[in-house]
XYZ file of C-alpha atoms in Angstrom:
659
model
C 72.674 53.761 59.925
C 74.845 51.727 62.276
C 77.981 53.120 60.615
C 76.777 56.687 61.107
C 76.117 55.999 64.797
C 79.669 54.714 65.179
C 81.247 57.598 63.244
C 78.996 60.572 64.131
C 81.496 63.227 63.086
C 82.739 61.679 59.838
C 82.408 63.730 56.659
C 79.556 62.329 54.598
C 81.818 61.181 51.760
C 84.289 59.621 54.205
C 81.554 57.742 56.078
C 80.032 56.411 52.898
C 83.407 55.357 51.469
C 84.513 53.652 54.693
C 81.129 51.986 55.261
C 81.016 50.804 51.654
C 84.495 49.270 51.953
C 83.683 47.372 55.151
C 80.455 45.983 53.645
C 82.194 45.012 50.404
C 85.019 43.253 52.260
C 82.488 41.107 54.169
C 80.681 40.375 50.914
C 83.869 39.534 48.987
C 85.059 37.033 51.562
C 82.059 34.776 50.772
C 81.235 35.569 47.168
C 81.928 33.305 44.210
C 84.441 34.042 41.480
C 81.753 35.387 39.142
C 80.966 38.170 41.626
C 84.527 39.032 42.723
C 85.821 41.451 40.121
C 83.366 44.355 40.418
C 83.336 44.578 44.233
C 87.147 44.532 44.330
C 87.225 47.251 41.687
C 84.868 49.328 43.868
C 87.147 48.806 46.899
C 90.086 50.046 44.812
C 88.212 53.194 43.742
C 86.896 53.854 47.250
C 90.436 53.491 48.618
C 91.532 56.318 46.315
C 88.642 58.428 47.654
C 89.810 57.765 51.211
C 93.347 58.824 50.247
C 91.994 62.164 48.977
C 89.806 62.637 52.058
C 92.778 62.114 54.368
C 94.773 64.706 52.433
C 92.080 67.320 53.100
C 91.130 66.322 56.649
C 93.072 68.107 59.438
C 95.130 65.716 61.590
C 93.404 66.956 64.759
C 89.897 66.376 63.329
C 88.024 63.658 65.329
C 87.374 61.708 62.101
C 91.021 61.555 61.045
C 91.921 58.327 62.946
C 88.662 56.690 61.792
C 89.439 57.459 58.162
C 92.985 56.150 58.697
C 91.551 52.893 60.070
C 89.210 52.515 57.100
C 92.084 53.141 54.687
C 94.318 50.637 56.498
C 91.561 47.972 56.427
C 90.929 48.462 52.714
C 94.657 48.428 51.871
C 95.195 45.238 53.871
C 92.233 43.639 52.098
C 93.526 44.570 48.638
C 97.016 43.390 49.632
C 95.646 40.009 50.724
C 93.746 39.705 47.438
C 96.969 40.355 45.492
C 98.943 37.867 47.579
C 96.341 35.080 47.499
C 94.619 35.324 44.134
C 91.729 32.889 43.644
C 93.351 29.965 41.779
C 90.335 29.531 39.518
C 91.041 32.949 38.071
C 94.630 31.973 37.201
C 94.142 28.474 35.804
C 94.548 26.941 32.374
C 93.225 23.557 31.261
C 95.654 21.330 29.404
C 94.583 19.288 26.332
C 94.396 16.289 28.711
C 91.777 18.070 30.829
C 94.153 18.780 33.748
C 94.124 22.117 35.581
C 97.378 24.057 35.750
C 97.309 27.193 37.921
C 99.479 30.313 37.692
C 101.082 30.968 41.083
C 103.494 33.832 40.370
C 104.817 35.863 37.447
C 107.123 38.821 36.937
C 109.828 40.441 34.851
C 113.378 39.140 35.400
C 116.705 39.799 33.675
C 118.164 36.609 32.172
C 121.796 36.195 31.161
C 121.585 34.576 27.747
C 124.459 34.276 25.261
C 126.570 36.589 27.460
C 124.049 39.412 27.306
C 121.118 40.595 29.403
C 117.574 39.906 28.207
C 114.354 41.017 29.898
C 112.047 38.027 30.301
C 108.557 37.488 31.678
C 108.762 34.425 33.934
C 105.633 32.405 34.805
C 105.506 29.946 37.712
C 102.677 27.415 37.355
C 101.837 24.643 39.830
C 104.073 22.164 38.001
C 106.267 24.122 35.593
C 108.432 27.254 35.323
C 108.149 28.971 31.941
C 110.423 31.737 30.652
C 108.873 33.855 27.884
C 109.510 36.891 25.767
C 106.776 39.245 24.561
C 106.607 39.076 20.766
C 106.731 42.239 18.699
C 103.379 42.647 16.966
C 102.051 45.140 14.459
C 99.482 47.707 15.556
C 95.987 46.340 16.167
C 97.126 42.736 16.694
C 96.903 40.898 20.002
C 100.199 40.621 21.880
C 101.580 37.125 22.363
C 104.395 35.459 24.243
C 107.169 33.366 22.749
C 108.400 30.571 25.051
C 112.205 30.649 25.416
C 112.388 27.562 27.678
C 110.546 25.714 30.418
C 111.467 23.364 33.289
C 108.994 20.977 34.970
C 109.253 21.635 38.720
C 109.998 17.942 39.277
C 113.233 18.483 37.304
C 114.129 21.922 38.720
C 116.949 22.149 41.282
C 118.814 25.021 42.934
C 122.545 24.301 42.778
C 124.365 24.820 46.085
C 127.190 27.421 46.073
C 129.883 24.739 45.766
C 127.943 23.006 42.933
C 127.220 26.133 40.886
C 129.326 26.600 37.816
C 131.194 29.803 37.017
C 128.971 32.514 35.589
C 129.093 33.253 31.848
C 131.031 36.438 31.167
C 128.651 39.394 31.268
C 130.169 42.830 30.977
C 128.848 44.913 33.885
C 127.305 48.231 32.967
C 129.550 51.080 34.219
C 128.190 52.705 37.383
C 128.592 56.195 35.975
C 126.372 55.274 33.015
C 123.684 53.965 35.404
C 123.869 57.241 37.356
C 123.672 59.217 34.101
C 120.491 57.300 33.220
C 118.948 58.198 36.589
C 119.777 61.847 36.004
C 118.289 61.759 32.499
C 115.136 60.076 33.831
C 114.709 62.743 36.511
C 115.364 65.560 34.036
C 112.785 64.094 31.625
C 110.310 63.706 34.495
C 110.758 67.408 35.284
C 110.251 68.351 31.627
C 107.043 66.298 31.471
C 105.709 68.016 34.618
C 106.532 71.443 33.153
C 104.801 70.575 29.871
C 101.701 69.436 31.773
C 101.705 72.538 33.983
C 101.969 74.761 30.906
C 99.308 72.662 29.127
C 101.811 71.675 26.463
C 101.047 69.639 23.363
C 100.215 66.004 23.995
C 102.577 64.999 21.172
C 105.519 66.674 22.949
C 104.590 64.974 26.229
C 104.334 61.569 24.534
C 107.758 62.106 22.950
C 109.271 62.885 26.371
C 107.512 59.862 27.915
C 108.944 57.623 25.188
C 112.489 58.879 25.923
C 111.907 58.382 29.626
C 110.686 54.814 29.088
C 113.753 53.997 26.961
C 116.095 55.183 29.744
C 114.102 53.445 32.478
C 114.095 50.209 30.472
C 117.887 50.341 30.070
C 118.308 51.065 33.789
C 116.049 48.147 34.727
C 117.917 45.846 32.349
C 121.444 46.786 33.401
C 121.229 47.488 37.145
C 120.518 43.996 38.662
C 123.605 42.144 39.939
C 122.350 39.469 42.398
C 122.601 36.004 40.786
C 119.670 33.572 40.835
C 120.595 30.281 39.154
C 118.246 27.398 38.455
C 119.148 24.042 36.950
C 117.293 21.401 34.969
C 118.492 18.065 36.352
C 118.299 16.752 32.752
C 120.719 19.286 31.387
C 120.920 23.051 31.157
C 121.338 25.772 33.812
C 119.809 29.237 33.593
C 120.998 32.425 35.284
C 118.892 35.433 36.226
C 120.198 38.684 37.724
C 117.993 40.340 40.345
C 118.253 43.683 42.106
C 117.092 42.393 45.485
C 117.828 39.440 47.747
C 114.192 39.720 48.882
C 113.007 39.054 45.326
C 115.388 36.086 44.930
C 114.095 34.608 48.181
C 110.444 35.064 47.072
C 110.996 33.106 43.844
C 112.972 30.369 45.572
C 110.363 29.954 48.341
C 107.435 29.886 45.899
C 109.105 27.136 43.831
C 110.156 25.083 46.870
C 106.631 25.268 48.322
C 105.204 23.773 45.116
C 107.928 21.108 45.015
C 106.703 19.685 48.343
C 103.753 18.207 46.429
C 103.946 14.901 44.579
C 105.132 16.192 41.196
C 105.860 14.097 38.133
C 108.395 14.838 35.411
C 106.974 15.356 31.916
C 107.680 16.717 28.459
C 105.208 19.134 26.887
C 104.114 18.390 23.339
C 104.242 21.277 20.857
C 100.442 21.644 21.193
C 100.582 21.689 25.001
C 103.407 24.227 24.972
C 101.471 26.407 22.532
C 98.348 26.289 24.724
C 100.355 27.084 27.873
C 102.289 29.953 26.267
C 99.094 31.312 24.720
C 97.429 31.396 28.142
C 100.213 33.516 29.656
C 98.973 36.780 28.182
C 95.482 36.262 29.622
C 96.602 34.921 33.016
C 99.520 37.257 33.795
C 99.189 39.327 36.973
C 102.124 41.658 36.200
C 101.087 43.576 33.087
C 103.747 46.265 32.776
C 107.491 46.564 33.182
C 107.994 48.177 36.635
C 109.049 51.641 35.488
C 107.588 54.983 36.552
C 106.635 55.936 32.989
C 104.074 53.083 33.128
C 102.382 54.597 36.181
C 99.122 56.505 35.971
C 99.289 60.260 36.582
C 97.266 59.974 39.801
C 99.565 57.320 41.314
C 101.774 58.391 44.202
C 105.211 59.624 43.057
C 106.701 58.157 46.236
C 108.780 59.824 48.916
C 111.864 61.972 48.301
C 114.102 62.795 51.233
C 115.572 60.847 54.146
C 114.007 57.976 56.077
C 115.410 57.478 59.576
C 115.012 53.851 60.680
C 115.915 52.329 64.054
C 116.106 48.518 64.011
C 115.445 47.683 67.677
C 115.283 43.920 68.181
C 113.927 40.572 66.978
C 112.213 37.595 68.626
C 110.999 34.157 67.576
C 114.218 32.356 66.657
C 114.177 28.684 67.650
C 117.913 28.389 68.215
C 120.904 30.662 68.789
C 122.548 32.097 65.692
C 124.673 35.005 64.433
C 121.995 37.417 63.220
C 121.791 40.697 61.319
C 119.242 42.697 59.287
C 119.406 44.576 56.001
C 117.077 47.330 54.757
C 115.951 47.720 51.140
C 113.927 50.509 49.500
C 112.595 50.852 45.959
C 114.087 53.410 43.610
C 113.609 53.881 39.848
C 111.465 50.736 39.597
C 113.732 48.311 41.464
C 114.867 47.653 45.043
C 118.278 48.576 46.442
C 119.958 47.444 49.674
C 120.631 50.589 51.726
C 121.731 49.591 55.230
C 122.918 46.667 57.343
C 122.988 46.165 61.117
C 125.956 44.668 62.921
C 125.990 40.893 63.485
C 124.561 39.964 66.915
C 126.375 36.757 67.825
C 125.009 33.508 69.285
C 121.549 34.683 70.379
C 117.825 33.996 69.940
C 116.852 37.606 70.832
C 119.170 40.095 69.111
C 118.930 43.712 70.337
C 120.537 45.965 67.743
C 119.011 49.397 68.546
C 120.808 50.808 65.501
C 119.619 53.902 63.626
C 120.136 54.472 59.894
C 119.525 57.419 57.591
C 118.341 56.183 54.184
C 117.993 58.451 51.164
C 114.692 57.937 49.342
C 114.291 58.543 45.609
C 110.570 58.182 44.868
C 110.378 55.239 47.281
C 107.100 53.577 48.259
C 108.197 50.488 50.212
C 110.642 49.460 52.925
C 111.835 45.858 53.139
C 113.547 44.277 56.143
C 115.469 41.020 55.734
C 116.855 39.014 58.659
C 119.920 36.822 58.004
C 122.020 34.209 59.745
C 125.677 35.058 59.111
C 127.728 32.319 57.472
C 131.443 32.205 58.279
C 132.171 29.106 56.188
C 134.418 30.321 53.352
C 133.774 27.150 51.341
C 130.183 28.289 50.758
C 130.973 30.870 48.108
C 128.596 31.648 45.245
C 130.665 31.266 42.067
C 128.391 33.685 40.229
C 129.575 36.654 42.340
C 132.273 35.212 44.679
C 130.293 36.153 47.795
C 129.613 33.996 50.872
C 125.932 33.047 50.992
C 124.142 33.983 54.224
C 120.847 32.297 55.085
C 117.640 34.393 55.044
C 115.745 33.666 58.265
C 112.800 35.941 57.481
C 111.713 38.893 55.381
C 108.904 41.453 55.383
C 107.729 44.566 53.569
C 105.735 47.654 54.545
C 104.292 50.463 52.463
C 105.730 53.913 53.162
C 102.422 55.731 53.618
C 103.136 59.498 53.554
C 100.299 60.082 56.056
C 102.001 57.825 58.607
C 105.651 58.567 57.890
C 105.608 62.350 57.361
C 105.435 63.331 61.032
C 108.033 64.795 63.378
C 107.604 61.892 65.798
C 109.003 58.386 65.578
C 106.516 55.738 64.405
C 107.208 52.339 66.040
C 105.983 49.128 64.413
C 106.564 45.357 64.348
C 106.986 43.390 61.153
C 106.289 39.628 61.237
C 108.241 37.216 59.065
C 108.166 33.398 59.214
C 107.346 33.433 62.937
C 110.028 36.076 63.614
C 109.024 39.530 64.873
C 111.316 42.498 64.181
C 110.619 45.749 66.044
C 111.645 48.991 64.356
C 110.894 52.725 64.389
C 110.979 55.248 61.559
C 110.470 58.893 60.720
C 110.831 60.861 57.500
C 112.589 64.149 56.720
C 111.673 65.826 53.446
C 114.519 66.727 51.109
C 114.099 70.494 51.485
C 114.355 70.169 55.281
C 117.413 67.927 55.113
C 119.220 70.320 52.748
C 119.439 73.125 55.308
C 122.930 74.128 56.451
C 122.585 75.465 59.979
C 125.588 77.203 61.610
C 126.396 75.859 65.081
C 125.628 78.135 68.029
C 128.703 76.687 69.780
C 131.833 77.904 68.003
C 134.055 75.727 70.226
C 133.248 72.528 68.300
C 133.915 71.550 64.676
C 130.476 70.621 63.252
C 128.586 73.604 61.845
C 131.655 75.842 62.282
C 133.435 77.579 59.376
C 136.435 75.606 58.160
C 138.691 78.678 58.429
C 137.786 79.056 62.134
C 138.539 75.371 62.846
C 141.911 75.290 61.025
C 142.997 78.555 62.658
C 142.072 77.234 66.133
C 143.832 73.913 65.477
C 146.789 75.593 63.717
C 146.408 73.032 60.956
C 145.974 73.126 57.180
C 143.274 70.409 57.147
C 140.753 69.966 60.002
C 141.727 67.194 62.446
C 138.368 65.410 61.947
C 138.984 65.140 58.187
C 142.529 63.834 58.621
C 141.564 61.235 61.232
C 138.493 59.908 59.379
C 140.437 59.650 56.100
C 143.339 57.883 57.838
C 140.992 55.335 59.452
C 139.110 54.648 56.191
C 142.387 54.115 54.309
C 143.725 51.880 57.090
C 140.808 49.416 57.287
C 137.900 50.524 55.090
C 139.299 51.157 51.635
C 138.271 47.648 50.499
C 134.858 47.752 52.239
C 132.084 47.146 49.683
C 130.025 50.322 49.295
C 132.271 52.494 51.484
C 130.715 56.017 51.669
C 127.546 54.671 49.981
C 126.338 52.252 52.681
C 124.796 54.054 55.670
C 126.618 53.915 58.966
C 124.682 53.497 62.208
C 123.274 56.965 63.022
C 123.767 56.559 66.784
C 127.463 55.725 66.223
C 127.840 58.740 63.923
C 126.237 61.016 66.534
C 128.563 59.580 69.200
C 131.616 60.358 67.020
C 130.241 63.831 66.302
C 129.946 64.534 70.043
C 133.506 63.274 70.700
C 135.017 65.435 67.918
C 133.004 68.480 69.035
C 134.252 68.039 72.618
C 137.831 67.318 71.429
C 137.782 64.273 73.697
C 141.157 62.647 74.396
C 139.645 59.205 73.651
C 138.959 60.060 69.985
C 141.647 57.747 68.559
C 140.618 54.805 70.741
C 136.961 55.299 69.795
C 137.824 55.521 66.086
C 139.788 52.273 66.174
C 136.789 50.425 67.697
C 134.055 52.022 65.567
C 132.392 50.433 62.515
C 134.074 51.820 59.395
C 130.759 52.874 57.793
C 130.066 55.059 60.844
C 133.460 56.772 60.394
C 132.738 57.317 56.678
C 129.299 58.670 57.650
C 130.872 61.068 60.173
C 133.129 62.531 57.471
C 130.151 63.031 55.135
C 128.132 64.611 57.966
C 130.965 67.053 58.745
C 130.964 68.406 55.180
C 127.160 68.384 55.010
C 126.884 70.467 58.199
C 129.444 73.123 57.242
C 127.666 76.513 57.475
C 128.658 77.076 53.843
C 129.823 74.479 51.315
C 133.519 73.639 51.062
C 133.575 75.147 47.545
C 131.789 78.294 48.921
C 128.500 80.029 48.222
C 130.277 82.900 46.420
C 131.774 80.665 43.726
C 128.781 78.333 43.306
C 127.256 80.126 40.258
C 130.688 80.182 38.576
C 131.185 76.429 39.147
C 127.776 75.823 37.551
C 128.739 77.929 34.518
C 132.237 76.437 34.248
C 131.111 72.814 34.165
C 128.615 73.661 31.399
C 131.356 74.956 29.034
C 131.735 72.807 25.922
C 135.241 73.893 24.892
C 137.764 71.666 26.796
C 140.483 74.327 26.990
C 138.064 77.019 28.227
C 136.622 74.577 30.782
C 140.129 73.637 32.036
C 141.117 77.308 32.472
C 137.857 78.157 34.218
C 137.799 75.158 36.578
C 141.463 75.647 37.636
C 140.899 79.382 38.056
C 137.941 78.657 40.369
C 140.108 76.410 42.560
C 142.699 79.187 42.839
C 139.904 81.506 43.967
C 139.052 79.369 47.010
C 140.299 80.392 50.483
C 143.447 78.415 51.383
C 141.856 76.197 54.113
C 139.036 75.252 51.711
C 141.395 74.555 48.812
C 143.913 72.495 50.829
C 141.111 70.430 52.429
C 139.440 69.894 49.054
C 142.695 68.689 47.425
C 143.370 66.412 50.427
C 139.883 64.862 50.108
C 140.247 64.610 46.321
C 143.401 62.471 46.548
C 141.748 60.270 49.204
C 138.695 59.623 47.013
C 140.968 58.739 44.077
C 142.724 56.158 46.260
C 139.323 54.712 47.253
C 138.329 54.462 43.560
C 141.567 52.582 42.775
C 140.058 49.706 44.783
C 136.816 49.754 42.737
C 137.071 46.047 41.716
C 136.822 45.191 45.434
C 134.801 48.040 47.034
C 132.508 48.672 44.007
C 132.986 52.452 44.409
C 133.903 54.145 41.119
C 134.889 57.798 40.718
C 131.354 58.470 39.517
C 129.850 56.754 42.574
C 132.022 58.869 44.866
C 131.149 62.046 42.946
C 127.450 61.199 43.352
C 127.893 60.798 47.123
C 130.132 63.821 47.763
C 129.244 66.284 44.950
C 126.071 67.775 46.507
C 127.695 67.644 49.982
C 130.679 69.758 48.895
C 128.825 72.158 46.579
C 125.195 72.514 47.719
C 124.694 76.179 48.687
C 123.772 77.187 52.228
C 120.110 77.813 53.088
C 119.993 81.507 52.159
C 121.760 80.935 48.855
C 119.945 77.729 47.935
C 116.390 79.078 47.864
C 116.825 80.042 44.239
C 118.197 76.611 43.391
C 115.703 74.347 45.185
C 112.854 72.953 43.147
C 110.108 70.529 44.140
C 110.952 67.758 46.599
C 110.378 65.142 43.916
C 113.023 66.732 41.699
C 115.777 64.933 43.577
C 118.089 64.586 40.580
C 117.508 68.152 39.447
C 119.718 70.013 37.010
C 121.679 71.537 39.910
C 122.363 68.166 41.552
C 123.553 66.743 38.232
C 125.897 69.686 37.791
C 127.229 69.331 41.366
C 128.110 65.693 40.668
C 129.761 66.647 37.371
C 131.917 69.348 39.031
C 133.421 66.909 41.529
C 133.768 64.209 38.853
C 135.729 66.668 36.689
C 138.317 67.164 39.442
C 138.397 63.450 40.320
C 139.160 62.553 36.698
C 141.759 65.331 36.404
C 145.483 64.547 36.741
C 146.870 65.327 40.229
C 146.383 68.964 41.195
C 149.126 70.569 43.290
C 148.370 73.385 45.746
C 151.816 74.917 45.137
C 151.361 74.761 41.346
C 147.945 76.393 41.576
C 149.292 79.177 43.765
C 152.250 79.762 41.416
C 149.785 80.246 38.585
C 147.839 82.771 40.671
C 150.446 85.349 39.657
C 149.200 85.108 36.071
C 145.460 85.215 36.770
C 143.063 87.611 38.446
C 141.351 86.103 41.496
C 138.080 87.959 40.869
C 135.253 85.674 39.789
């Protein structure tokens, strides 16, 4: 009754769900282990009900904020339960009658015998155990096989200068990883179509199996961040992780346990068997983190662009050189997407830097705060990178209800006594794909390339030449050049200067962060009123790249280049040679031809708004058939021997220009 008096306008189902959650939370805080499971299960189900209610409740309805509050409270409660699981529920008794509790577990990629192996790692109060799930015949209980274990009293983290050189592991080619992502997205689309058309369950299961195989390979081969642990009595072990956040979590959890008075020991075969046997029952991570393991009603995540402004941070005890990085999840693992500049010698850094981050089914945003290390002796021998110290880290869920608004949402994330203030807003993929011609024809952004080159009396727009020159001068060896986001405010400042044809352009370029210059070049091509390779020829490019006969494909693809207007063709060939020079530095900048094709393909080919309506599919179909083909078109030309404008034009005499 009291709840109804507080929420007089709430829909009946919403009131009951919210009231039930609040009562259950109070009850769960004091209940014993025997009574915990069912109430928590009811909170989980009621949370799903609240999600559905919010979807169907208008934003301006008086109950909307109340339902949001109830959902937030229930999510925070469930999150706290996951983070602080009752130890009695995760304990095993040893043959000697001692209690050993499971603190953390998860899937990690181990480098073993120069190859990657997926392991399930279990951290108990006094031991770290690395296991592999045994293959069992149908109907039999699954079991783990222990690969090795280290008592925490014997476990040490080697410092960068102490770590030995990494065993040789052949990195998986970037283009093969991108191909896997494309296959996964294509299979996801096929599964959705089969479900929509009420297809046979056998066909759907077959597609799901293929999808799982590709996701498993991607998960196994994508991590690159080394995490080495050492047994002071002998052997070292190396894991590869996808996220510095994840590496820090494991390290912190182990170091926290090592503060206790731990004794070294050796497990007998019986003790090891009991401990390994308990892993299946005690594990908290049941499935490999791939989307094919998700239930149908689980959120597919967000697809589009997340705009994040990292404002400032407080709570540092002494001055340091500080910066932040942003990570988002994609295809089951986390990827670093952006990095602020280093704010030197301060306890209160004020970055106020904006980033545009592409989301691919993302559900979480992570912020990590680092102290920059300039000591070149502290190099990690596993990846030859200087190790910066993590000062704090935090994670937030990307709730579509909160993020999908036109307004900025400002929040504070707390980490180890440090508070980082940031703002974010989300733009859906279909909105971000629009090419909008500029109303001001005096600038360069949003203006046809033929108009700009004619006005400038140049063959290649000035903005393209200057950005390329600056990248080649001081950014060609920058790790992730063109992939790492530049600061959005810097990019907008450069855009304004180029549009105004300001005389200080060169001075500004020389002082600007190189990722902002790379971002300005990408933005210029993205905002062209029609793609560089033109709307008219787009269908022909899609048909040409699909040809299976190499000779026919070569003739078609060269013929299409000849069919481009001269300003478009000359600019395209100029950019093509630049991107090839960037890829020559791949061992240093980690940008392969395929990586560059993935970044620039859709930007150079994606049709303008009017033309693209027939090509756009659902927002979740981010790696659609069209996007794959756009990447393949650019990759074809990047992998082609040098293409000469004069040679192409000479051959025009022998070919019709009608396409």
